[in-house]
Amino acid sequence: MGRRSPTPARGPKQENLIMHIPTLELHEAASFEDATALLAQFSPDVRLLAGGTDVLVDLKTGGSGVGHLVTFSRIETISGISEEADGLRIGALTTITEIDDSPLISGPYEMLRDAASQMATLQIRNTATIGGNIAGANPCADLPPVLMVLNATAVVISADGQRDVPLQELITGPRETLLAQNELLAAVLVPRPPARFGAAYARFGLRNGNAIAVASVAASLTLKDDGTVHNAHIALGAVAPVPTLVAAADLWLEGRDLNGDALDEAARAAMGAAEPISDLRASADYRRELVGVLTKRALTAAEQRAKG
Ligand SMILES: Cc1cc2nc3c(=O)[nH]c(=O)nc-3n(C[C@H](O)[C@H](O)[C@H](O)COP(=O)(O)OP(=O)(O)OC[C@H]3O[C@@H](n4cnc5c(N)ncnc54)[C@H](O)[C@@H]3O)c2cc1C
């Protein structure tokens, strides 16, 4: 038998690189009542576990240690996409791949696929959920800006019942939402857009695959019969602490043709609304420039879709 080489002593630097999940208790909720009761019982030492692509990384790196995790995949209606009388209902545990693959994500909802198809890698998309993407409130998350310009609403459940919160109000800071400790996101409702509606998402990452957005822009608009803009919404991702709606986009685009001047003005307004930071992915100036370019791309693609 050969001799094993002695285990090298670990310095502090190597200790930091070791990733392991600390001891914790896993609870399985079979109903909304179970889930909210477990959240209330163990608050604040508890987190919901959806796909785990964020929460498990956090736990492994010591970002937010908790003693309890609650899974909730056994709750009926928590996953899947359905067409309702007034729009789409997307269950919180619906995966990014399900969004990408669903035949219901078409026509006015196509923008959801623009975002889903560009996120992360296939392995992550197969696991990551729409609920985790929203509730994780990462400033560079792809779906919140998209859902904001689609006027989506979050269905939030607690022991006290249900409340509906506009997506535009749900995210309050980096990794912060209006959700209380005993609440969970059950679904997202995307209202059916009117006729002559189009929406598109433009994003820039440092690679085509598995790169979070350096900057992103979601745009939606409705055209009048004469082809000019009736109303418009623009939301920015990854360039501010929260996904940001460009204020009054509908006011300055209303009644206009989306020609070069209108697009230039829209781009300038969006750049003015951005509050980017410099980090290892890009400088603040570069991000602001990207916002201008992406705003034009998203509005142009949205207009093409609105024209059918
Ligand atoms: C390699 C890699 C690449 C990535 N690339 C991208 C990318 O390109 N774009 C992007 O947007 N994201 C990306 N992410 C981040 C992550 O995958 C997504 O945000 C994903 O959608 C999170 O969903 P999840 O189900 O895994 O959430 P989890 O990790 O399970 O949860 C995330 C947070 O949300 C809370 N939560 C989850 N579900 C609910 C709910 N229903 N109600 C209330 N709170 C809830 C959890 O408690 C936790 O705090 C990437 C992650 C990795 C590891």
Coordinates of C-alpha atoms and ligand atoms in Angstrom, one line a residue:
M1 CA 0.0 0.0 0.0
G2 CA 1.4 3.4 -1.0
R3 CA 1.8 6.1 1.5
R4 CA -0.7 8.9 1.4
S5 CA 0.7 12.4 1.2
P6 CA 0.1 14.4 4.3
T7 CA -2.9 16.7 4.1
P8 CA -1.6 20.2 3.6
A9 CA -2.4 22.6 6.4
R10 CA -5.2 25.0 5.5
G11 CA -4.5 28.7 5.7
P12 CA -7.2 31.2 6.3
K13 CA -7.5 31.9 2.5
Q14 CA -8.3 28.2 1.7
E15 CA -10.8 28.0 4.5
N16 CA -12.7 30.9 2.9
L17 CA -13.0 28.9 -0.4
I18 CA -14.5 25.8 1.3
M19 CA -18.2 25.8 0.6
H20 CA -20.6 23.7 2.7
I21 CA -24.1 24.0 3.8
P22 CA -24.4 24.4 7.6
T23 CA -26.6 22.1 9.5
L24 CA -30.2 23.0 9.2
E25 CA -33.7 21.5 9.3
L26 CA -35.7 21.0 6.1
H27 CA -39.5 21.3 6.3
E28 CA -42.0 20.2 3.6
A29 CA -45.1 22.3 3.4
A30 CA -48.1 20.6 1.7
S31 CA -50.4 23.6 1.7
F32 CA -50.3 27.4 1.9
E33 CA -51.5 27.0 5.5
D34 CA -48.5 24.7 6.3
A35 CA -46.0 27.0 4.6
T36 CA -47.2 30.2 6.3
A37 CA -47.4 28.5 9.7
L38 CA -43.8 27.2 9.3
L39 CA -42.6 30.6 8.3
A40 CA -44.3 32.2 11.3
Q41 CA -43.1 29.5 13.7
F42 CA -39.4 29.7 12.7
S43 CA -39.2 33.4 11.8
P44 CA -36.6 35.0 11.5
D45 CA -34.4 31.9 11.3
V46 CA -36.1 30.5 8.2
R47 CA -36.1 30.8 4.4
L48 CA -38.3 29.4 1.6
L49 CA -36.4 27.1 -0.7
A50 CA -37.7 27.1 -4.3
G51 CA -35.2 26.1 -7.0
G52 CA -32.4 26.8 -4.6
T53 CA -30.1 28.4 -7.2
D54 CA -29.7 31.5 -5.1
V55 CA -30.5 30.4 -1.6
L56 CA -28.2 27.3 -1.6
V57 CA -25.3 29.5 -2.9
D58 CA -26.1 32.0 -0.1
L59 CA -26.1 29.2 2.5
K60 CA -22.8 27.7 1.2
T61 CA -21.0 31.0 1.2
G62 CA -22.4 32.1 4.6
G63 CA -24.4 34.9 3.0
S64 CA -27.5 34.4 5.1
G65 CA -27.3 31.5 7.5
V66 CA -30.6 30.2 8.7
G67 CA -31.6 27.1 10.7
H68 CA -34.7 26.2 8.7
L69 CA -35.6 25.8 5.1
V70 CA -39.2 25.4 3.9
T71 CA -40.0 23.6 0.6
F72 CA -43.4 24.0 -0.9
S73 CA -43.5 22.1 -4.2
R74 CA -46.3 19.9 -2.9
I75 CA -48.8 22.8 -2.9
E76 CA -51.2 22.3 -5.7
T77 CA -51.4 25.2 -8.2
I78 CA -47.9 26.5 -7.2
S79 CA -46.4 25.5 -10.5
G80 CA -47.4 25.9 -14.1
I81 CA -48.8 28.4 -16.5
S82 CA -52.5 28.7 -17.2
E83 CA -54.6 31.0 -19.4
E84 CA -57.3 32.7 -17.4
A85 CA -60.2 35.0 -18.5
D86 CA -58.1 38.1 -18.1
G87 CA -54.5 37.0 -18.7
L88 CA -51.9 34.5 -17.7
R89 CA -51.4 33.0 -14.2
I90 CA -47.8 31.8 -13.7
G91 CA -47.3 29.8 -10.5
A92 CA -44.4 30.8 -8.3
L93 CA -42.6 27.5 -8.7
T94 CA -42.8 27.5 -12.5
T95 CA -39.3 27.1 -13.8
I96 CA -37.5 29.3 -16.3
T97 CA -37.4 26.4 -18.7
E98 CA -41.2 25.9 -18.4
I99 CA -41.6 29.6 -19.3
D100 CA -39.2 29.2 -22.2
D101 CA -41.0 26.1 -23.5
S102 CA -44.7 27.0 -22.9
P103 CA -46.9 27.5 -26.0
L104 CA -48.8 30.0 -23.8
I105 CA -45.8 32.3 -23.9
S106 CA -46.5 33.8 -27.3
G107 CA -48.0 36.8 -28.9
P108 CA -48.2 39.7 -26.4
Y109 CA -46.3 37.6 -23.8
E110 CA -43.4 36.7 -26.1
M111 CA -41.1 39.1 -24.1
L112 CA -41.1 36.6 -21.2
R113 CA -39.3 34.2 -23.5
D114 CA -36.9 36.9 -24.6
A115 CA -35.8 37.0 -21.0
A116 CA -36.1 33.3 -20.0
S117 CA -34.2 32.0 -23.0
Q118 CA -31.2 34.2 -22.2
M119 CA -30.9 33.5 -18.5
A120 CA -28.1 31.5 -17.0
T121 CA -27.6 27.9 -18.3
L122 CA -30.0 25.2 -19.2
Q123 CA -29.2 23.4 -15.9
I124 CA -30.0 26.5 -13.9
R125 CA -33.1 27.3 -16.0
N126 CA -34.4 23.8 -15.3
T127 CA -34.4 24.5 -11.6
A128 CA -34.7 28.2 -11.1
T129 CA -38.2 29.5 -10.6
I130 CA -40.0 32.7 -11.5
G131 CA -40.9 33.2 -7.8
G132 CA -37.3 32.9 -6.7
N133 CA -36.2 35.4 -9.4
I134 CA -38.6 38.0 -8.1
A135 CA -38.4 37.4 -4.4
G136 CA -34.6 37.1 -4.5
A137 CA -34.7 40.8 -5.6
N138 CA -31.3 40.7 -7.2
P139 CA -30.8 44.1 -9.1
C140 CA -29.7 42.2 -12.2
A141 CA -32.6 39.6 -12.2
D142 CA -34.1 39.4 -15.7
L143 CA -37.8 38.8 -15.1
P144 CA -38.8 41.7 -12.8
P145 CA -38.3 44.5 -15.4
V146 CA -40.2 42.4 -18.0
L147 CA -43.1 41.8 -15.6
M148 CA -43.1 45.4 -14.6
V149 CA -43.8 46.6 -18.2
L150 CA -46.4 43.9 -18.6
N151 CA -48.2 45.4 -15.6
A152 CA -48.0 42.1 -13.7
T153 CA -49.3 41.5 -10.2
A154 CA -47.8 39.3 -7.5
V155 CA -50.2 37.1 -5.6
V156 CA -49.0 37.0 -2.0
I157 CA -50.3 34.6 0.6
S158 CA -50.0 34.8 4.4
A159 CA -51.9 33.3 7.3
D160 CA -54.2 36.3 7.1
G161 CA -55.2 35.6 3.5
Q162 CA -54.2 36.9 0.1
R163 CA -53.0 40.3 -1.2
D164 CA -52.2 41.3 -4.7
V165 CA -49.1 43.6 -5.1
P166 CA -48.1 45.3 -8.4
L167 CA -44.7 44.0 -9.4
Q168 CA -43.7 47.7 -9.7
E169 CA -44.0 48.0 -5.9
L170 CA -42.8 44.6 -4.7
I171 CA -39.1 45.1 -4.9
T172 CA -37.9 47.7 -2.5
G173 CA -34.1 47.4 -2.5
P174 CA -31.2 45.0 -3.3
R175 CA -32.5 41.6 -2.0
E176 CA -35.4 43.4 -0.3
T177 CA -39.1 43.1 -1.0
L178 CA -42.4 44.1 0.6
L179 CA -42.9 40.4 1.5
A180 CA -43.2 39.9 5.3
Q181 CA -41.4 36.9 6.9
N182 CA -44.6 34.9 7.0
E183 CA -45.6 35.6 3.4
L184 CA -44.9 33.8 0.2
L185 CA -45.4 34.6 -3.4
A186 CA -47.9 32.2 -4.8
A187 CA -48.2 33.3 -8.4
V188 CA -47.8 36.1 -10.9
L189 CA -50.8 37.4 -12.9
V190 CA -50.0 38.9 -16.2
P191 CA -53.0 40.8 -17.6
R192 CA -54.0 40.3 -21.2
P193 CA -52.6 43.3 -23.2
P194 CA -54.9 45.2 -25.6
A195 CA -54.7 45.0 -29.4
R196 CA -51.7 46.6 -31.1
F197 CA -49.6 45.9 -28.1
G198 CA -45.9 44.8 -28.4
A199 CA -43.2 44.3 -25.9
A200 CA -39.5 43.2 -26.1
Y201 CA -36.5 42.7 -23.8
A202 CA -33.0 43.6 -24.7
R203 CA -30.1 42.6 -22.4
F204 CA -26.3 42.7 -22.5
G205 CA -24.1 40.2 -20.7
L206 CA -20.4 39.6 -21.0
R207 CA -21.1 36.2 -22.8
N208 CA -24.1 34.7 -24.5
G209 CA -24.5 31.9 -21.9
N210 CA -24.4 31.9 -18.1
A211 CA -23.7 35.6 -17.7
I212 CA -25.9 37.8 -15.6
A213 CA -27.1 41.0 -17.2
V214 CA -24.7 44.0 -17.2
A215 CA -27.6 46.1 -18.3
S216 CA -31.1 45.3 -19.5
V217 CA -34.2 47.1 -20.8
A218 CA -37.8 45.9 -21.1
A219 CA -40.1 48.0 -23.2
S220 CA -43.8 47.7 -24.0
L221 CA -46.1 49.9 -26.0
T222 CA -49.5 50.1 -27.6
L223 CA -50.0 51.7 -30.9
K224 CA -52.9 53.8 -32.1
D225 CA -54.7 53.0 -35.4
D226 CA -52.5 55.5 -37.2
G227 CA -49.3 53.7 -36.0
T228 CA -48.2 56.3 -33.5
V229 CA -47.6 55.5 -29.9
H230 CA -50.7 55.3 -27.6
N231 CA -48.7 54.5 -24.4
A232 CA -45.3 53.1 -23.5
H233 CA -43.5 51.6 -20.5
I234 CA -39.7 51.2 -20.1
A235 CA -38.1 49.4 -17.2
L236 CA -34.3 49.1 -16.6
G237 CA -32.5 46.2 -15.0
A238 CA -29.0 45.9 -13.5
V239 CA -28.4 49.6 -13.5
A240 CA -30.0 50.7 -10.2
P241 CA -30.5 49.1 -6.8
V242 CA -34.0 48.0 -7.9
P243 CA -35.5 47.4 -11.4
T244 CA -36.5 50.9 -12.4
L245 CA -39.5 52.2 -14.4
V246 CA -38.5 55.2 -16.5
A247 CA -40.9 57.8 -15.3
A248 CA -43.5 59.2 -17.8
A249 CA -42.2 57.3 -20.8
D250 CA -45.8 57.2 -22.0
L251 CA -46.1 61.0 -21.8
W252 CA -43.2 61.9 -24.0
L253 CA -43.8 59.1 -26.5
E254 CA -47.6 59.4 -26.8
G255 CA -48.8 60.4 -30.2
R256 CA -45.3 60.1 -31.8
D257 CA -43.9 57.9 -34.5
L258 CA -41.1 55.8 -33.2
N259 CA -38.6 57.4 -35.6
G260 CA -35.0 58.4 -34.9
D261 CA -35.8 61.5 -32.9
A262 CA -38.3 59.7 -30.6
L263 CA -35.9 56.8 -30.1
D264 CA -33.0 59.2 -29.3
E265 CA -35.2 61.0 -26.7
A266 CA -36.4 57.8 -25.2
A267 CA -32.8 56.6 -24.9
R268 CA -31.7 59.8 -23.3
A269 CA -34.5 59.7 -20.8
A270 CA -33.7 56.0 -19.9
M271 CA -30.0 56.9 -19.5
G272 CA -31.0 59.7 -17.1
A273 CA -33.2 57.3 -15.1
A274 CA -30.3 54.8 -14.6
E275 CA -28.2 54.9 -11.4
P276 CA -25.5 52.4 -12.4
I277 CA -22.5 51.4 -10.4
S278 CA -19.0 50.4 -11.5
D279 CA -18.0 46.8 -10.8
L280 CA -15.9 44.1 -12.3
R281 CA -18.4 43.6 -15.1
A282 CA -18.6 47.2 -16.4
S283 CA -18.1 50.8 -15.4
A284 CA -21.0 53.0 -14.6
D285 CA -20.5 55.1 -17.8
Y286 CA -20.4 52.0 -20.0
R287 CA -23.6 50.7 -18.3
R288 CA -25.3 54.1 -18.9
E289 CA -24.3 54.0 -22.6
L290 CA -25.7 50.4 -22.8
V291 CA -29.0 51.6 -21.4
G292 CA -29.3 54.0 -24.4
V293 CA -28.5 51.3 -27.0
L294 CA -30.8 48.7 -25.4
T295 CA -33.7 51.1 -25.0
K296 CA -33.7 51.8 -28.7
R297 CA -33.4 48.0 -29.5
A298 CA -36.2 47.1 -27.1
L299 CA -38.6 49.8 -28.3
T300 CA -37.9 49.0 -32.0
A301 CA -38.6 45.3 -31.4
A302 CA -41.7 46.1 -29.3
E303 CA -43.0 48.3 -32.2
Q304 CA -42.4 45.5 -34.7
R305 CA -44.4 43.1 -32.6
A306 CA -47.2 45.6 -32.1
K307 CA -47.5 45.9 -35.8
G308 CA -47.7 42.1 -36.0
Ligands
LIG1 C1 -24.8 30.1 -12.3 C2 -25.9 31.0 -12.1 C3 -26.4 31.9 -13.1 C4 -27.5 32.7 -12.9 N1 -27.9 33.5 -14.0 C5 -28.9 34.3 -13.8 C6 -29.4 35.1 -14.9 O1 -28.8 35.1 -16.0 N2 -30.5 35.9 -14.7 C7 -31.1 35.9 -13.5 O2 -32.1 36.7 -13.4 N3 -30.7 35.2 -12.5 C8 -29.7 34.4 -12.6 N4 -29.2 33.6 -11.5 C9 -29.9 33.7 -10.2 C10 -31.0 32.7 -10.0 O3 -30.8 31.5 -10.7 C11 -32.4 33.2 -10.3 O4 -32.7 34.4 -9.7 C12 -33.5 32.2 -10.0 O5 -34.7 32.5 -10.7 C13 -33.8 32.1 -8.5 O6 -34.9 31.1 -8.4 P1 -34.8 29.9 -7.4 O7 -36.1 29.2 -7.6 O8 -33.6 29.1 -7.6 O9 -34.8 30.7 -6.0 P2 -34.2 30.2 -4.6 O10 -32.7 30.2 -4.6 O11 -34.9 29.0 -4.1 O12 -34.7 31.5 -3.7 C14 -34.3 32.8 -4.0 C15 -34.8 33.7 -2.8 O13 -36.2 33.9 -3.0 C16 -37.0 33.4 -1.9 N5 -38.1 32.7 -2.5 C17 -38.1 31.7 -3.5 N6 -39.4 31.5 -3.8 C18 -40.2 32.3 -3.1 C19 -41.6 32.4 -3.0 N7 -42.5 31.7 -3.8 N8 -42.1 33.4 -2.2 C20 -41.3 34.1 -1.4 N9 -40.0 34.0 -1.4 C21 -39.4 33.1 -2.2 C22 -36.0 32.4 -1.2 O14 -36.3 32.3 0.2 C23 -34.7 33.1 -1.4 O15 -34.5 34.1 -0.5 C24 -28.2 32.7 -11.7 C25 -27.7 31.9 -10.7 C26 -26.7 31.1 -10.8 C27 -26.2 30.2 -9.7

